Amino acid sequence: MEIEFFFLVVAVSAGITFFLRALPFLAFRGERKMPEKLIYLGKILPSAIMAVLIVYCLKETGSDFSHTGIANFLAVAVVAVSYKWKHNTFLSILLGTAVNMILIQVI
């Protein structure tokens, strides 16, 4: 009984996730265009998300600056440079995380 319930929960969750991801494509197909506000959000949100992640990353660097602070600031620099260079959010987050994890182990 428990395994069937588990699979049911996973199937319902997958269906809802798929529907929510497909909804924008269904809503704006054919002749219908996206509103200007959504186009603006699509342009501005990646930078805003990066800013939030940077602030979150640096919020506790004062407590242990010699260990995690240096690693965090260098990782932020890698994120900023790689995002300006490639404009790829995923790549920037991946590189910043890798640099941060490596420096935390090394320093």
XYZ file of N, CA, C and O in Angstrom:
428
model
N 0.824 -1.201 0.000
C 0.000 0.000 0.000
C 0.863 1.258 0.000
O 0.571 2.204 -0.696
N 1.954 1.276 0.777
C 2.785 2.467 0.865
C 3.496 2.760 -0.446
O 3.636 3.920 -0.820
N 3.959 1.715 -1.144
C 4.692 1.934 -2.387
C 3.775 2.493 -3.476
O 4.181 3.353 -4.257
N 2.523 2.058 -3.509
C 1.577 2.589 -4.488
C 1.300 4.063 -4.218
O 1.214 4.877 -5.141
N 1.159 4.404 -2.937
C 0.933 5.803 -2.568
C 2.127 6.659 -2.957
O 1.974 7.774 -3.475
N 3.330 6.143 -2.743
C 4.543 6.861 -3.115
C 4.571 7.139 -4.614
O 4.831 8.267 -5.050
N 4.308 6.121 -5.426
C 4.306 6.303 -6.872
C 3.200 7.248 -7.316
O 3.373 8.020 -8.264
N 2.054 7.204 -6.665
C 0.969 8.125 -6.975
C 1.384 9.567 -6.690
O 1.146 10.465 -7.501
N 2.026 9.792 -5.549
C 2.481 11.134 -5.192
C 3.517 11.633 -6.198
O 3.464 12.784 -6.643
N 4.449 10.769 -6.580
C 5.470 11.151 -7.555
C 4.820 11.447 -8.914
O 5.170 12.434 -9.574
N 3.874 10.638 -9.331
C 3.212 10.854 -10.614
C 2.418 12.161 -10.616
O 2.465 12.924 -11.593
N 1.686 12.430 -9.553
C 0.912 13.676 -9.473
C 1.853 14.880 -9.458
O 1.620 15.873 -10.149
N 2.938 14.798 -8.699
C 3.915 15.891 -8.650
C 4.548 16.121 -10.021
O 4.720 17.266 -10.450
N 4.895 15.051 -10.706
C 5.483 15.165 -12.043
C 4.484 15.780 -13.020
O 4.847 16.631 -13.840
N 3.232 15.362 -12.943
C 2.203 15.919 -13.826
C 1.990 17.406 -13.592
O 1.892 18.189 -14.549
N 1.925 17.813 -12.358
C 1.744 19.228 -12.039
C 2.953 20.040 -12.499
O 2.807 21.119 -13.089
N 4.151 19.518 -12.260
C 5.366 20.212 -12.685
C 5.402 20.357 -14.199
O 5.697 21.433 -14.730
N 5.073 19.288 -14.919
C 5.057 19.340 -16.375
C 4.036 20.357 -16.868
O 4.319 21.154 -17.767
N 2.849 20.362 -16.284
C 1.802 21.300 -16.691
C 2.245 22.743 -16.470
O 2.064 23.602 -17.333
N 2.836 23.020 -15.315
C 3.264 24.390 -15.013
C 4.390 24.844 -15.938
O 4.468 26.014 -16.304
N 5.259 23.930 -16.320
C 6.340 24.297 -17.243
C 5.821 24.459 -18.666
O 6.360 25.244 -19.444
N 4.796 23.729 -19.034
C 4.238 23.819 -20.391
C 3.252 24.968 -20.546
O 2.977 25.402 -21.663
N 2.723 25.476 -19.443
C 1.693 26.518 -19.483
C 2.106 27.755 -20.281
O 1.318 28.220 -21.121
N 3.299 28.328 -20.107
C 3.644 29.503 -20.920
C 3.672 29.217 -22.415
O 3.278 30.062 -23.223
N 4.103 28.021 -22.792
C 4.139 27.675 -24.212
C 2.732 27.502 -24.763
O 2.469 27.830 -25.917
N 1.834 27.004 -23.947
C 0.451 26.855 -24.373
C -0.254 28.214 -24.443
O -1.068 28.453 -25.338
N 0.053 29.087 -23.513
C -0.624 30.382 -23.453
C -0.195 31.322 -24.569
O -0.997 32.128 -25.039
N 1.066 31.232 -25.014
C 1.579 32.180 -26.000
C 1.980 31.494 -27.299
O 2.992 31.830 -27.909
N 1.188 30.567 -27.755
C 1.495 29.894 -29.014
C 0.783 30.595 -30.163
O -0.175 31.349 -29.968
N 1.251 30.342 -31.359
C 0.620 30.894 -32.555
C 0.826 32.394 -32.688
O 1.922 32.910 -32.525
N -0.249 33.100 -32.980
C -0.201 34.545 -33.230
C -0.080 35.368 -31.956
O 0.250 36.538 -32.000
N -0.395 34.767 -30.838
C -0.419 35.501 -29.573
C 0.995 35.811 -29.102
O 1.838 34.927 -29.010
N 1.250 37.085 -28.780
C 2.583 37.503 -28.343
C 2.613 37.702 -26.838
O 1.593 37.963 -26.215
N 3.806 37.601 -26.291
C 3.983 37.832 -24.864
C 3.826 39.312 -24.563
O 4.268 40.152 -25.339
N 3.234 39.629 -23.411
C 3.149 41.039 -23.012
C 4.533 41.632 -22.777
O 5.482 40.929 -22.438
N 4.639 42.943 -22.964
C 5.914 43.636 -22.798
C 6.471 43.464 -21.383
O 7.684 43.405 -21.203
N 5.597 43.402 -20.384
C 6.068 43.233 -19.005
C 6.804 41.901 -18.832
O 7.811 41.830 -18.133
N 6.302 40.836 -19.462
C 6.975 39.544 -19.362
C 8.297 39.538 -20.118
O 9.266 38.916 -19.678
N 8.342 40.222 -21.232
C 9.598 40.327 -21.977
C 10.631 41.081 -21.137
O 11.796 40.674 -21.047
N 10.182 42.147 -20.475
C 11.074 42.912 -19.601
C 11.568 42.046 -18.441
O 12.751 42.058 -18.115
N 10.662 41.283 -17.820
C 11.065 40.404 -16.722
C 12.066 39.349 -17.190
O 12.995 39.001 -16.465
N 11.873 38.845 -18.389
C 12.806 37.866 -18.938
C 14.198 38.430 -19.129
O 15.192 37.705 -19.052
N 14.281 39.735 -19.373
C 15.591 40.365 -19.547
C 16.232 40.718 -18.213
O 17.447 40.641 -18.066
N 15.439 41.122 -17.230
C 15.989 41.653 -15.984
C 16.155 40.587 -14.893
O 17.023 40.708 -14.033
N 15.363 39.529 -14.904
C 15.404 38.547 -13.822
C 16.725 37.783 -13.675
O 17.145 37.538 -12.551
N 17.400 37.390 -14.753
C 18.676 36.690 -14.532
C 19.671 37.519 -13.721
O 20.321 37.000 -12.809
N 19.777 38.805 -14.003
C 20.689 39.659 -13.234
C 20.213 39.819 -11.801
O 21.026 39.825 -10.870
N 18.911 39.950 -11.611
C 18.375 40.088 -10.253
C 18.604 38.820 -9.440
O 18.955 38.888 -8.254
N 18.442 37.670 -10.050
C 18.678 36.405 -9.356
C 20.152 36.284 -8.976
O 20.487 35.850 -7.871
N 21.037 36.689 -9.886
C 22.468 36.653 -9.572
C 22.782 37.567 -8.396
O 23.569 37.207 -7.519
N 22.173 38.746 -8.352
C 22.418 39.680 -7.245
C 21.956 39.081 -5.922
O 22.655 39.185 -4.905
N 20.800 38.439 -5.926
C 20.301 37.806 -4.699
C 21.237 36.686 -4.257
O 21.537 36.556 -3.063
N 21.716 35.890 -5.184
C 22.636 34.810 -4.837
C 23.953 35.352 -4.288
O 24.531 34.782 -3.354
N 24.425 36.455 -4.837
C 25.673 37.047 -4.347
C 25.490 37.574 -2.934
O 26.332 37.346 -2.055
N 24.392 38.278 -2.693
C 24.129 38.793 -1.342
C 24.003 37.635 -0.359
O 24.556 37.675 0.742
N 23.304 36.575 -0.749
C 23.153 35.412 0.126
C 24.507 34.768 0.411
O 24.799 34.352 1.530
N 25.352 34.716 -0.598
C 26.671 34.098 -0.438
C 27.552 34.901 0.507
O 28.330 34.333 1.270
N 27.416 36.217 0.482
C 28.307 37.071 1.259
C 27.739 37.501 2.606
O 28.396 38.241 3.324
N 26.560 37.030 2.969
C 25.905 37.545 4.173
C 26.642 37.200 5.470
O 26.538 37.934 6.434
N 27.409 36.130 5.517
C 28.081 35.738 6.746
C 29.601 35.700 6.608
O 30.272 35.007 7.364
N 30.143 36.461 5.677
C 31.594 36.409 5.479
C 32.356 37.122 6.585
O 33.527 36.836 6.798
N 31.730 38.032 7.305
C 32.419 38.753 8.375
C 32.790 37.880 9.549
O 33.767 38.147 10.252
N 32.053 36.800 9.780
C 32.321 35.956 10.948
C 33.594 35.125 10.798
O 34.257 34.821 11.780
N 33.958 34.747 9.585
C 35.165 33.942 9.364
C 35.815 34.361 8.049
O 35.900 33.598 7.101
N 36.269 35.611 7.999
C 36.764 36.169 6.739
C 38.000 35.451 6.228
O 38.147 35.243 5.027
N 38.903 35.054 7.110
C 40.153 34.448 6.651
C 39.938 33.096 5.986
O 40.739 32.679 5.160
N 38.874 32.405 6.322
C 38.631 31.088 5.726
C 37.589 31.176 4.618
O 37.897 30.988 3.450
N 36.358 31.447 4.970
C 35.295 31.439 3.962
C 35.124 32.771 3.253
O 34.657 32.805 2.121
N 35.515 33.863 3.897
C 35.332 35.176 3.281
C 36.121 35.348 2.008
O 35.607 35.827 0.995
N 37.385 34.958 2.046
C 38.232 35.074 0.858
C 37.697 34.191 -0.261
O 37.609 34.614 -1.418
N 37.334 32.971 0.082
C 36.780 32.050 -0.920
C 35.495 32.607 -1.517
O 35.285 32.545 -2.739
N 34.646 33.170 -0.684
C 33.376 33.726 -1.171
C 33.609 34.915 -2.096
O 32.975 35.019 -3.150
N 34.497 35.823 -1.710
C 34.737 36.990 -2.554
C 35.381 36.601 -3.887
O 35.040 37.163 -4.932
N 36.285 35.647 -3.868
C 36.869 35.187 -5.124
C 35.834 34.469 -5.998
O 35.827 34.626 -7.219
N 34.944 33.708 -5.375
C 33.886 33.037 -6.131
C 32.931 34.054 -6.742
O 32.486 33.899 -7.890
N 32.622 35.117 -6.005
C 31.764 36.177 -6.540
C 32.445 36.845 -7.736
O 31.794 37.140 -8.746
N 33.746 37.063 -7.634
C 34.475 37.656 -8.764
C 34.415 36.742 -9.983
O 34.209 37.214 -11.114
N 34.559 35.442 -9.774
C 34.472 34.487 -10.882
C 33.078 34.519 -11.498
O 32.919 34.516 -12.725
N 32.044 34.581 -10.657
C 30.671 34.645 -11.163
C 30.471 35.909 -11.987
O 29.919 35.871 -13.092
N 30.928 37.044 -11.471
C 30.730 38.316 -12.178
C 31.454 38.331 -13.520
O 30.875 38.710 -14.548
N 32.700 37.895 -13.517
C 33.481 37.909 -14.759
C 32.915 36.917 -15.770
O 32.752 37.245 -16.955
N 32.589 35.727 -15.325
C 32.072 34.723 -16.272
C 30.697 35.115 -16.808
O 30.389 34.859 -17.969
N 29.879 35.775 -15.986
C 28.560 36.194 -16.488
C 28.708 37.334 -17.495
O 28.019 37.353 -18.516
N 29.606 38.280 -17.221
C 29.831 39.369 -18.183
C 30.426 38.838 -19.481
O 30.157 39.352 -20.557
N 31.245 37.794 -19.352
C 31.923 37.244 -20.519
C 30.976 36.418 -21.382
O 30.905 36.598 -22.592
N 30.224 35.485 -20.771
C 29.400 34.543 -21.540
C 27.891 34.815 -21.476
O 27.150 34.248 -22.258
N 27.433 35.599 -20.510
C 25.990 35.842 -20.293
C 25.224 34.530 -20.154
O 24.145 34.353 -20.716
N 25.805 33.619 -19.403
C 25.192 32.313 -19.176
C 25.078 32.110 -17.666
O 26.077 31.869 -16.981
N 23.863 32.215 -17.159
C 23.632 32.127 -15.722
C 24.073 30.782 -15.168
O 24.725 30.713 -14.127
N 23.717 29.704 -15.839
C 24.058 28.372 -15.358
C 25.574 28.181 -15.262
O 26.095 27.696 -14.257
N 26.284 28.604 -16.295
C 27.741 28.479 -16.298
C 28.355 29.304 -15.175
O 29.267 28.844 -14.485
N 27.852 30.505 -14.970
C 28.395 31.375 -13.924
C 28.181 30.778 -12.540
O 29.089 30.784 -11.699
N 26.987 30.262 -12.293
C 26.709 29.641 -10.993
C 27.574 28.399 -10.808
O 28.129 28.170 -9.732
N 27.706 27.601 -11.846
C 28.519 26.389 -11.773
C 29.981 26.722 -11.486
O 30.603 26.129 -10.584
N 30.543 27.680 -12.200
C 31.942 28.059 -11.976
C 32.137 28.670 -10.598
O 33.115 28.356 -9.906
N 31.237 29.551 -10.191
C 31.352 30.168 -8.871
C 31.277 29.147 -7.752
O 32.039 29.212 -6.781
N 30.371 28.204 -7.880
C 30.244 27.160 -6.869
C 31.492 26.288 -6.821
O 31.993 25.957 -5.736
N 32.005 25.924 -7.991
C 33.213 25.096 -8.038
C 34.399 25.827 -7.413
O 35.135 25.244 -6.600
N 34.585 27.083 -7.767
C 35.695 27.856 -7.198
C 35.533 27.976 -5.693
O 36.502 27.813 -4.931
N 34.327 28.260 -5.237
C 34.080 28.393 -3.801
C 34.386 27.090 -3.069
O 35.057 27.094 -2.024
N 33.916 25.973 -3.562
C 34.138 24.687 -2.898
C 35.620 24.315 -2.884
O 36.141 23.819 -1.890
N 36.309 24.580 -3.981
C 37.743 24.262 -4.045
C 38.524 25.150 -3.077
O 39.380 24.669 -2.324
N 38.226 26.444 -3.074
C 38.964 27.357 -2.194
C 38.684 27.098 -0.722
O 39.578 27.240 0.106
N 37.471 26.716 -0.377
C 37.168 26.394 1.024
C 37.992 25.200 1.478
O 38.454 25.153 2.617
N 38.230 24.234 0.586
C 39.026 23.066 0.948
C 40.514 23.397 1.015
O 41.244 22.837 1.817
N 40.979 24.328 0.170
C 42.397 24.643 0.066
C 42.831 25.641 1.137
O 43.896 25.500 1.732
N 42.016 26.659 1.368
C 42.407 27.737 2.307
C 42.282 27.258 3.730
O 41.394 26.672 4.170
